[in-house]
N, CA, C and O atoms as CSV, one atom per row, in Angstrom:
chain,resi,resn,atom,element,x,y,z
A,1,UNK,N,N,0.834,-1.175,0.000
A,1,UNK,CA,C,0.000,0.000,0.000
A,1,UNK,C,C,0.885,1.246,0.000
A,1,UNK,O,O,1.979,1.248,0.565
A,2,UNK,N,N,0.404,2.276,-0.626
A,2,UNK,CA,C,1.190,3.489,-0.781
A,2,UNK,C,C,1.269,4.301,0.510
A,2,UNK,O,O,0.359,4.282,1.339
A,3,UNK,N,N,2.372,5.006,0.649
A,3,UNK,CA,C,2.553,5.905,1.790
A,3,UNK,C,C,2.410,7.363,1.374
A,3,UNK,O,O,2.629,8.260,2.187
A,4,UNK,N,N,2.048,7.609,0.127
A,4,UNK,CA,C,1.943,8.978,-0.370
A,4,UNK,C,C,0.600,9.590,0.000
A,4,UNK,O,O,-0.408,8.889,0.094
A,5,UNK,N,N,0.594,10.898,0.206
A,5,UNK,CA,C,-0.619,11.633,0.520
A,5,UNK,C,C,-1.093,12.349,-0.740
A,5,UNK,O,O,-0.273,12.852,-1.508
A,6,UNK,N,N,-2.408,12.403,-0.963
A,6,UNK,CA,C,-2.932,13.074,-2.150
A,6,UNK,C,C,-2.607,12.294,-3.403
A,6,UNK,O,O,-2.125,12.860,-4.383
A,7,UNK,N,N,-2.867,10.995,-3.379
A,7,UNK,CA,C,-2.422,10.081,-4.431
A,7,UNK,C,C,-3.134,10.239,-5.771
A,7,UNK,O,O,-4.341,10.476,-5.834
A,8,UNK,N,N,-2.365,10.105,-6.817
A,8,UNK,CA,C,-2.853,9.911,-8.177
A,8,UNK,C,C,-2.473,8.477,-8.513
A,8,UNK,O,O,-1.312,8.097,-8.360
A,9,UNK,N,N,-3.419,7.686,-8.962
A,9,UNK,CA,C,-3.148,6.265,-9.199
A,9,UNK,C,C,-3.492,5.895,-10.633
A,9,UNK,O,O,-4.441,6.417,-11.220
A,10,UNK,N,N,-2.700,4.984,-11.181
A,10,UNK,CA,C,-3.007,4.408,-12.487
A,10,UNK,C,C,-2.331,3.055,-12.588
A,10,UNK,O,O,-1.394,2.757,-11.848
A,11,UNK,N,N,-2.813,2.244,-13.505
A,11,UNK,CA,C,-2.220,0.925,-13.731
A,11,UNK,C,C,-2.011,0.730,-15.220
A,11,UNK,O,O,-2.799,1.192,-16.046
A,12,UNK,N,N,-0.934,0.039,-15.542
A,12,UNK,CA,C,-0.660,-0.356,-16.921
A,12,UNK,C,C,-0.643,-1.877,-16.929
A,12,UNK,O,O,0.233,-2.500,-16.329
A,13,UNK,N,N,-1.604,-2.462,-17.605
A,13,UNK,CA,C,-1.733,-3.915,-17.616
A,13,UNK,C,C,-1.246,-4.517,-18.932
A,13,UNK,O,O,-1.466,-5.701,-19.187
A,14,UNK,N,N,-0.593,-3.721,-19.764
A,14,UNK,CA,C,-0.185,-4.149,-21.102
A,14,UNK,C,C,0.952,-5.163,-21.094
A,14,UNK,O,O,1.170,-5.837,-22.100
A,15,UNK,N,N,1.671,-5.289,-20.009
A,15,UNK,CA,C,2.764,-6.247,-19.949
A,15,UNK,C,C,4.110,-5.623,-20.220
A,15,UNK,O,O,4.553,-5.571,-21.368
A,16,UNK,N,N,4.763,-5.150,-19.183
A,16,UNK,CA,C,6.091,-4.539,-19.266
A,16,UNK,C,C,7.124,-5.650,-19.077
A,16,UNK,O,O,7.064,-6.391,-18.096
A,17,UNK,N,N,8.063,-5.769,-20.003
A,17,UNK,CA,C,9.121,-6.774,-19.894
A,17,UNK,C,C,10.469,-6.065,-19.940
A,17,UNK,O,O,10.546,-4.868,-20.218
A,18,UNK,N,N,11.541,-6.829,-19.662
A,18,UNK,CA,C,12.892,-6.255,-19.724
A,18,UNK,C,C,13.096,-5.508,-21.028
A,18,UNK,O,O,12.733,-5.985,-22.103
A,19,UNK,N,N,13.680,-4.333,-20.913
A,19,UNK,CA,C,13.961,-3.518,-22.087
A,19,UNK,C,C,12.888,-2.496,-22.395
A,19,UNK,O,O,13.163,-1.510,-23.078
A,20,UNK,N,N,11.656,-2.703,-21.905
A,20,UNK,CA,C,10.605,-1.716,-22.111
A,20,UNK,C,C,10.887,-0.487,-21.262
A,20,UNK,O,O,11.582,-0.569,-20.248
A,21,UNK,N,N,10.350,0.644,-21.676
A,21,UNK,CA,C,10.590,1.912,-20.978
A,21,UNK,C,C,9.274,2.508,-20.505
A,21,UNK,O,O,8.248,2.399,-21.177
A,22,UNK,N,N,9.319,3.139,-19.338
A,22,UNK,CA,C,8.204,3.924,-18.824
A,22,UNK,C,C,8.639,5.379,-18.839
A,22,UNK,O,O,9.652,5.734,-18.236
A,23,UNK,N,N,7.880,6.219,-19.522
A,23,UNK,CA,C,8.151,7.652,-19.516
A,23,UNK,C,C,7.124,8.293,-18.598
A,23,UNK,O,O,5.922,8.193,-18.842
A,24,UNK,N,N,7.592,8.950,-17.545
A,24,UNK,CA,C,6.721,9.629,-16.596
A,24,UNK,C,C,6.842,11.128,-16.828
A,24,UNK,O,O,7.941,11.683,-16.789
A,25,UNK,N,N,5.714,11.778,-17.069
A,25,UNK,CA,C,5.680,13.212,-17.314
A,25,UNK,C,C,4.940,13.877,-16.166
A,25,UNK,O,O,3.750,13.640,-15.962
A,26,UNK,N,N,5.646,14.702,-15.423
A,26,UNK,CA,C,5.078,15.432,-14.309
A,26,UNK,C,C,4.506,16.745,-14.843
A,26,UNK,O,O,5.258,17.629,-15.252
A,27,UNK,N,N,3.188,16.873,-14.840
A,27,UNK,CA,C,2.535,18.055,-15.399
A,27,UNK,C,C,2.369,19.172,-14.371
A,27,UNK,O,O,1.871,20.246,-14.707
A,28,UNK,N,N,2.776,18.936,-13.130
A,28,UNK,CA,C,2.550,19.923,-12.068
A,28,UNK,C,C,3.761,20.834,-11.862
A,28,UNK,O,O,4.852,20.538,-12.351
A,29,UNK,N,N,3.572,21.943,-11.137
A,29,UNK,CA,C,4.679,22.850,-10.856
A,29,UNK,C,C,5.535,22.423,-9.661
A,29,UNK,O,O,6.446,23.150,-9.264
A,30,UNK,N,N,5.253,21.257,-9.088
A,30,UNK,CA,C,6.036,20.728,-7.967
A,30,UNK,C,C,6.596,19.367,-8.339
A,30,UNK,O,O,6.045,18.692,-9.209
A,31,UNK,N,N,7.689,18.949,-7.691
A,31,UNK,CA,C,8.245,17.616,-7.916
A,31,UNK,C,C,7.202,16.552,-7.586
A,31,UNK,O,O,6.433,16.698,-6.636
A,32,UNK,N,N,7.183,15.490,-8.372
A,32,UNK,CA,C,6.284,14.367,-8.129
A,32,UNK,C,C,7.083,13.223,-7.522
A,32,UNK,O,O,8.135,12.844,-8.038
A,33,UNK,N,N,6.581,12.682,-6.433
A,33,UNK,CA,C,7.190,11.517,-5.789
A,33,UNK,C,C,6.337,10.319,-6.179
A,33,UNK,O,O,5.158,10.237,-5.834
A,34,UNK,N,N,6.954,9.394,-6.904
A,34,UNK,CA,C,6.230,8.307,-7.552
A,34,UNK,C,C,6.651,6.972,-6.954
A,34,UNK,O,O,7.825,6.757,-6.656
A,35,UNK,N,N,5.677,6.075,-6.781
A,35,UNK,CA,C,5.933,4.694,-6.378
A,35,UNK,C,C,5.425,3.779,-7.490
A,35,UNK,O,O,4.293,3.920,-7.954
A,36,UNK,N,N,6.270,2.843,-7.909
A,36,UNK,CA,C,5.897,1.878,-8.942
A,36,UNK,C,C,5.997,0.469,-8.363
A,36,UNK,O,O,6.995,0.119,-7.734
A,37,UNK,N,N,4.963,-0.331,-8.578
A,37,UNK,CA,C,4.962,-1.728,-8.149
A,37,UNK,C,C,4.682,-2.582,-9.377
A,37,UNK,O,O,3.733,-2.328,-10.119
A,38,UNK,N,N,5.519,-3.601,-9.585
A,38,UNK,CA,C,5.396,-4.488,-10.736
A,38,UNK,C,C,4.830,-5.821,-10.273
A,38,UNK,O,O,5.319,-6.403,-9.305
A,39,UNK,N,N,3.793,-6.310,-10.966
A,39,UNK,CA,C,3.124,-7.551,-10.583
A,39,UNK,C,C,3.030,-8.478,-11.788
A,39,UNK,O,O,2.786,-8.033,-12.910
A,40,UNK,N,N,3.226,-9.776,-11.542
A,40,UNK,CA,C,3.101,-10.788,-12.587
A,40,UNK,C,C,2.369,-11.991,-12.020
A,40,UNK,O,O,2.424,-12.248,-10.817
A,41,UNK,N,N,1.694,-12.716,-12.874
A,41,UNK,CA,C,0.969,-13.906,-12.466
A,41,UNK,C,C,1.919,-14.907,-11.827
A,41,UNK,O,O,2.960,-15.234,-12.397
A,42,UNK,N,N,1.562,-15.392,-10.644
A,42,UNK,CA,C,2.338,-16.431,-9.978
A,42,UNK,C,C,3.614,-15.962,-9.318
A,42,UNK,O,O,4.394,-16.789,-8.845
A,43,UNK,N,N,3.857,-14.652,-9.269
A,43,UNK,CA,C,5.084,-14.138,-8.662
A,43,UNK,C,C,4.739,-13.099,-7.601
A,43,UNK,O,O,3.669,-12.491,-7.631
A,44,UNK,N,N,5.662,-12.907,-6.667
A,44,UNK,CA,C,5.490,-11.867,-5.660
A,44,UNK,C,C,5.647,-10.495,-6.329
A,44,UNK,O,O,6.453,-10.354,-7.248
A,45,UNK,N,N,4.894,-9.486,-5.886
A,45,UNK,CA,C,5.069,-8.138,-6.442
A,45,UNK,C,C,6.486,-7.623,-6.196
A,45,UNK,O,O,7.103,-7.940,-5.179
A,46,UNK,N,N,6.989,-6.833,-7.128
A,46,UNK,CA,C,8.298,-6.194,-7.001
A,46,UNK,C,C,8.077,-4.727,-6.663
A,46,UNK,O,O,7.385,-4.022,-7.396
A,47,UNK,N,N,8.646,-4.270,-5.582
A,47,UNK,CA,C,8.519,-2.877,-5.205
A,47,UNK,C,C,7.801,-2.728,-3.880
A,47,UNK,O,O,7.664,-3.704,-3.143
A,48,UNK,N,N,7.343,-1.535,-3.563
A,48,UNK,CA,C,7.330,-0.384,-4.469
A,48,UNK,C,C,8.724,0.230,-4.642
A,48,UNK,O,O,9.525,0.287,-3.709
A,49,UNK,N,N,8.978,0.686,-5.871
A,49,UNK,CA,C,10.191,1.410,-6.191
A,49,UNK,C,C,9.842,2.883,-6.257
A,49,UNK,O,O,8.773,3.247,-6.747
A,50,UNK,N,N,10.709,3.711,-5.781
A,50,UNK,CA,C,10.425,5.138,-5.708
A,50,UNK,C,C,11.300,5.928,-6.685
A,50,UNK,O,O,12.473,5.620,-6.902
A,51,UNK,N,N,10.684,6.947,-7.258
A,51,UNK,CA,C,11.392,7.853,-8.164
A,51,UNK,C,C,10.831,9.249,-7.956
A,51,UNK,O,O,9.669,9.412,-7.584
A,52,UNK,N,N,11.657,10.249,-8.197
A,52,UNK,CA,C,11.204,11.633,-8.164
A,52,UNK,C,C,11.279,12.175,-9.580
A,52,UNK,O,O,12.309,12.074,-10.247
A,53,UNK,N,N,10.170,12.754,-10.029
A,53,UNK,CA,C,10.124,13.376,-11.351
A,53,UNK,C,C,10.055,14.885,-11.121
A,53,UNK,O,O,9.096,15.375,-10.525
A,54,UNK,N,N,11.063,15.627,-11.588
A,54,UNK,CA,C,11.084,17.073,-11.372
A,54,UNK,C,C,9.844,17.767,-11.954
A,54,UNK,O,O,9.213,17.257,-12.880
A,55,UNK,N,N,9.513,18.911,-11.407
A,55,UNK,CA,C,8.360,19.686,-11.855
A,55,UNK,C,C,8.413,19.945,-13.356
A,55,UNK,O,O,9.434,20.375,-13.893
A,56,UNK,N,N,7.293,19.674,-14.020
A,56,UNK,CA,C,7.116,19.925,-15.454
A,56,UNK,C,C,8.244,19.339,-16.302
A,56,UNK,O,O,8.715,19.964,-17.252
A,57,UNK,N,N,8.667,18.124,-15.938
A,57,UNK,CA,C,9.736,17.415,-16.656
A,57,UNK,C,C,9.325,15.968,-16.854
A,57,UNK,O,O,8.306,15.518,-16.330
A,58,UNK,N,N,10.138,15.244,-17.622
A,58,UNK,CA,C,9.923,13.816,-17.811
A,58,UNK,C,C,11.066,13.033,-17.197
A,58,UNK,O,O,12.171,13.540,-17.006
A,59,UNK,N,N,10.764,11.781,-16.896
A,59,UNK,CA,C,11.766,10.840,-16.412
A,59,UNK,C,C,11.539,9.544,-17.175
A,59,UNK,O,O,10.420,9.034,-17.218
A,60,UNK,N,N,12.587,9.015,-17.770
A,60,UNK,CA,C,12.503,7.794,-18.568
A,60,UNK,C,C,13.126,6.660,-17.768
A,60,UNK,O,O,14.317,6.702,-17.461
A,61,UNK,N,N,12.334,5.647,-17.427
A,61,UNK,CA,C,12.792,4.542,-16.574
A,61,UNK,C,C,12.514,3.206,-17.229
A,61,UNK,O,O,11.603,3.077,-18.046
A,62,UNK,N,N,13.307,2.218,-16.863
A,62,UNK,CA,C,13.008,0.842,-17.247
A,62,UNK,C,C,12.934,0.010,-15.980
A,62,UNK,O,O,13.354,0.446,-14.909
A,63,UNK,N,N,12.399,-1.187,-16.115
A,63,UNK,CA,C,12.318,-2.089,-14.968
A,63,UNK,C,C,13.715,-2.343,-14.409
A,63,UNK,O,O,13.889,-2.438,-13.194
A,64,UNK,N,N,14.714,-2.455,-15.292
A,64,UNK,CA,C,16.091,-2.681,-14.859
A,64,UNK,C,C,16.656,-1.487,-14.086
A,64,UNK,O,O,17.523,-1.656,-13.229
A,65,UNK,N,N,16.158,-0.268,-14.392
A,65,UNK,CA,C,16.604,0.927,-13.666
A,65,UNK,C,C,16.172,0.871,-12.205
A,65,UNK,O,O,16.816,1.461,-11.337
A,66,UNK,N,N,15.085,0.163,-11.939
A,66,UNK,CA,C,14.470,0.180,-10.617
A,66,UNK,C,C,14.755,-1.068,-9.794
A,66,UNK,O,O,15.011,-0.974,-8.594
A,67,UNK,N,N,14.713,-2.236,-10.429
A,67,UNK,CA,C,14.824,-3.504,-9.701
A,67,UNK,C,C,16.187,-4.141,-9.939
A,67,UNK,O,O,16.801,-3.961,-10.991
A,68,UNK,N,N,16.640,-4.881,-8.952
A,68,UNK,CA,C,17.856,-5.673,-9.128
A,68,UNK,C,C,17.586,-6.727,-10.187
A,68,UNK,O,O,16.530,-7.359,-10.175
A,69,UNK,N,N,18.513,-6.922,-11.093
A,69,UNK,CA,C,18.275,-7.837,-12.209
A,69,UNK,C,C,17.974,-9.260,-11.764
A,69,UNK,O,O,17.292,-9.990,-12.482
A,70,UNK,N,N,18.463,-9.675,-10.601
A,70,UNK,CA,C,18.180,-11.034,-10.145
A,70,UNK,C,C,16.740,-11.178,-9.647
A,70,UNK,O,O,16.277,-12.298,-9.431
A,71,UNK,N,N,16.028,-10.068,-9.463
A,71,UNK,CA,C,14.629,-10.123,-9.031
A,71,UNK,C,C,13.682,-10.311,-10.216
A,71,UNK,O,O,12.509,-10.632,-10.027
A,72,UNK,N,N,14.185,-10.112,-11.432
A,72,UNK,CA,C,13.350,-10.154,-12.626
A,72,UNK,C,C,13.320,-11.541,-13.245
A,72,UNK,O,O,14.355,-12.195,-13.380
A,73,UNK,N,N,12.141,-11.980,-13.615
A,73,UNK,CA,C,12.017,-13.237,-14.343
A,73,UNK,C,C,12.066,-12.929,-15.836
A,73,UNK,O,O,11.216,-12.199,-16.344
A,74,UNK,N,N,13.057,-13.482,-16.547
A,74,UNK,CA,C,13.184,-13.183,-17.983
A,74,UNK,C,C,11.924,-13.589,-18.747
A,74,UNK,O,O,11.368,-14.665,-18.527
A,75,UNK,N,N,11.486,-12.710,-19.644
A,75,UNK,CA,C,10.337,-13.001,-20.491
A,75,UNK,C,C,8.993,-12.903,-19.801
A,75,UNK,O,O,7.964,-13.143,-20.433
A,76,UNK,N,N,8.969,-12.561,-18.530
A,76,UNK,CA,C,7.713,-12.454,-17.795
A,76,UNK,C,C,7.131,-11.054,-17.965
A,76,UNK,O,O,7.807,-10.068,-17.671
A,77,UNK,N,N,5.873,-10.951,-18.440
A,77,UNK,CA,C,5.256,-9.628,-18.535
A,77,UNK,C,C,4.726,-9.179,-17.175
A,77,UNK,O,O,4.038,-9.934,-16.489
A,78,UNK,N,N,5.049,-7.954,-16.796
A,78,UNK,CA,C,4.620,-7.382,-15.525
A,78,UNK,C,C,3.612,-6.265,-15.764
A,78,UNK,O,O,3.807,-5.428,-16.646
A,79,UNK,N,N,2.532,-6.250,-14.979
A,79,UNK,CA,C,1.654,-5.086,-14.919
A,79,UNK,C,C,2.324,-4.091,-13.978
A,79,UNK,O,O,3.110,-4.477,-13.113
A,80,UNK,N,N,2.009,-2.816,-14.151
A,80,UNK,CA,C,2.637,-1.776,-13.348
A,80,UNK,C,C,1.563,-0.935,-12.671
A,80,UNK,O,O,0.672,-0.403,-13.333
A,81,UNK,N,N,1.653,-0.820,-11.345
A,81,UNK,CA,C,0.793,0.094,-10.592
A,81,UNK,C,C,1.618,1.327,-10.271
A,81,UNK,O,O,2.726,1.220,-9.744
A,82,UNK,N,N,1.082,2.500,-10.588
A,82,UNK,CA,C,1.790,3.765,-10.402
A,82,UNK,C,C,0.982,4.631,-9.443
A,82,UNK,O,O,-0.211,4.854,-9.647
A,83,UNK,N,N,1.643,5.115,-8.399
A,83,UNK,CA,C,1.018,6.018,-7.428
A,83,UNK,C,C,1.928,7.238,-7.310
A,83,UNK,O,O,3.144,7.104,-7.171
A,84,UNK,N,N,1.325,8.432,-7.367
A,84,UNK,CA,C,2.107,9.660,-7.293
A,84,UNK,C,C,1.391,10.681,-6.415
A,84,UNK,O,O,0.167,10.652,-6.283
A,85,UNK,N,N,2.165,11.580,-5.820
A,85,UNK,CA,C,1.560,12.635,-5.028
A,85,UNK,C,C,1.227,13.867,-5.865
A,85,UNK,O,O,0.655,14.826,-5.347
A,86,UNK,N,N,1.580,13.855,-7.159
A,86,UNK,CA,C,1.255,14.923,-8.109
A,86,UNK,C,C,0.745,14.270,-9.392
A,86,UNK,O,O,1.030,13.098,-9.641
A,87,UNK,N,N,-0.003,15.010,-10.205
A,87,UNK,CA,C,-0.476,14.432,-11.467
A,87,UNK,C,C,0.695,14.078,-12.386
A,87,UNK,O,O,1.551,14.917,-12.666
A,88,UNK,N,N,0.722,12.833,-12.848
A,88,UNK,CA,C,1.730,12.400,-13.812
A,88,UNK,C,C,1.043,11.645,-14.945
A,88,UNK,O,O,-0.004,11.024,-14.762
A,89,UNK,N,N,1.654,11.717,-16.098
A,89,UNK,CA,C,1.216,10.931,-17.254
A,89,UNK,C,C,2.276,9.865,-17.467
A,89,UNK,O,O,3.470,10.161,-17.462
A,90,UNK,N,N,1.839,8.617,-17.656
A,90,UNK,CA,C,2.777,7.510,-17.813
A,90,UNK,C,C,2.551,6.863,-19.174
A,90,UNK,O,O,1.428,6.512,-19.538
A,91,UNK,N,N,3.649,6.713,-19.919
A,91,UNK,CA,C,3.587,6.057,-21.216
A,91,UNK,C,C,4.523,4.864,-21.207
A,91,UNK,O,O,5.690,4.984,-20.833
A,92,UNK,N,N,4.011,3.710,-21.619
A,92,UNK,CA,C,4.820,2.502,-21.756
A,92,UNK,C,C,5.257,2.380,-23.204
A,92,UNK,O,O,4.431,2.416,-24.117
A,93,UNK,N,N,6.558,2.237,-23.411
A,93,UNK,CA,C,7.098,2.032,-24.754
A,93,UNK,C,C,7.770,0.667,-24.784
A,93,UNK,O,O,8.724,0.412,-24.048
A,94,UNK,N,N,7.256,-0.206,-25.649
A,94,UNK,CA,C,7.836,-1.544,-25.773
A,94,UNK,C,C,9.141,-1.472,-26.555
A,94,UNK,O,O,9.237,-0.768,-27.560
A,95,UNK,N,N,10.136,-2.202,-26.087
A,95,UNK,CA,C,11.446,-2.222,-26.736
A,95,UNK,C,C,11.356,-2.767,-28.157
A,95,UNK,O,O,12.071,-2.322,-29.054
A,96,UNK,N,N,10.478,-3.723,-28.342
A,96,UNK,CA,C,10.298,-4.350,-29.657
A,96,UNK,C,C,8.815,-4.277,-30.006
A,96,UNK,O,O,8.075,-5.222,-29.734
A,97,UNK,N,N,8.359,-3.153,-30.614
A,97,UNK,CA,C,6.939,-2.945,-30.817
A,97,UNK,C,C,6.269,-3.984,-31.700
A,97,UNK,O,O,5.054,-4.156,-31.608
A,98,UNK,N,N,7.002,-4.678,-32.542
A,98,UNK,CA,C,6.392,-5.669,-33.412
A,98,UNK,C,C,6.187,-7.021,-32.763
A,98,UNK,O,O,5.546,-7.887,-33.358
A,99,UNK,N,N,6.708,-7.234,-31.560
A,99,UNK,CA,C,6.637,-8.523,-30.894
A,99,UNK,C,C,5.346,-8.607,-30.082
A,99,UNK,O,O,5.066,-7.741,-29.253
A,100,UNK,N,N,4.564,-9.657,-30.327
A,100,UNK,CA,C,3.329,-9.863,-29.558
A,100,UNK,C,C,3.673,-10.571,-28.251
A,100,UNK,O,O,4.532,-11.451,-28.207
A,101,UNK,N,N,2.989,-10.168,-27.203
A,101,UNK,CA,C,3.194,-10.784,-25.901
A,101,UNK,C,C,1.983,-11.637,-25.583
A,101,UNK,O,O,0.849,-11.288,-25.912
A,102,UNK,N,N,2.243,-12.752,-24.942
A,102,UNK,CA,C,1.130,-13.589,-24.512
A,102,UNK,C,C,0.553,-13.009,-23.231
A,102,UNK,O,O,1.243,-12.294,-22.503
A,103,UNK,N,N,-0.704,-13.313,-22.954
A,103,UNK,CA,C,-1.350,-12.801,-21.734
A,103,UNK,C,C,-0.683,-13.401,-20.515
A,103,UNK,O,O,-0.270,-14.560,-20.522
A,104,UNK,N,N,-0.584,-12.601,-19.475
A,104,UNK,CA,C,0.064,-13.045,-18.232
A,104,UNK,C,C,-0.807,-14.015,-17.471
A,104,UNK,O,O,-0.417,-14.488,-16.404
């Protein structure tokens, strides 16, 4: 559960795998403190991982930027829960856009 006050919440269920990128855009005039939790079928959740996105700026992150590589299951698609104390827009960019992923 989040420890942030005044939460903005969103989830990305598209399946984030190694190499994919999350672009977080902070639309507010204050720094955004963000918590990301990665979940996959049959596995324990990873996180929450914390990041700060400067006011009216973007931050480009990957799962590898946040989690220790030994915590990641190769080829496993993860859903992402995002909680922030300021409004943020989150975009998932797949490393290989032509590759279809199976449902988790």
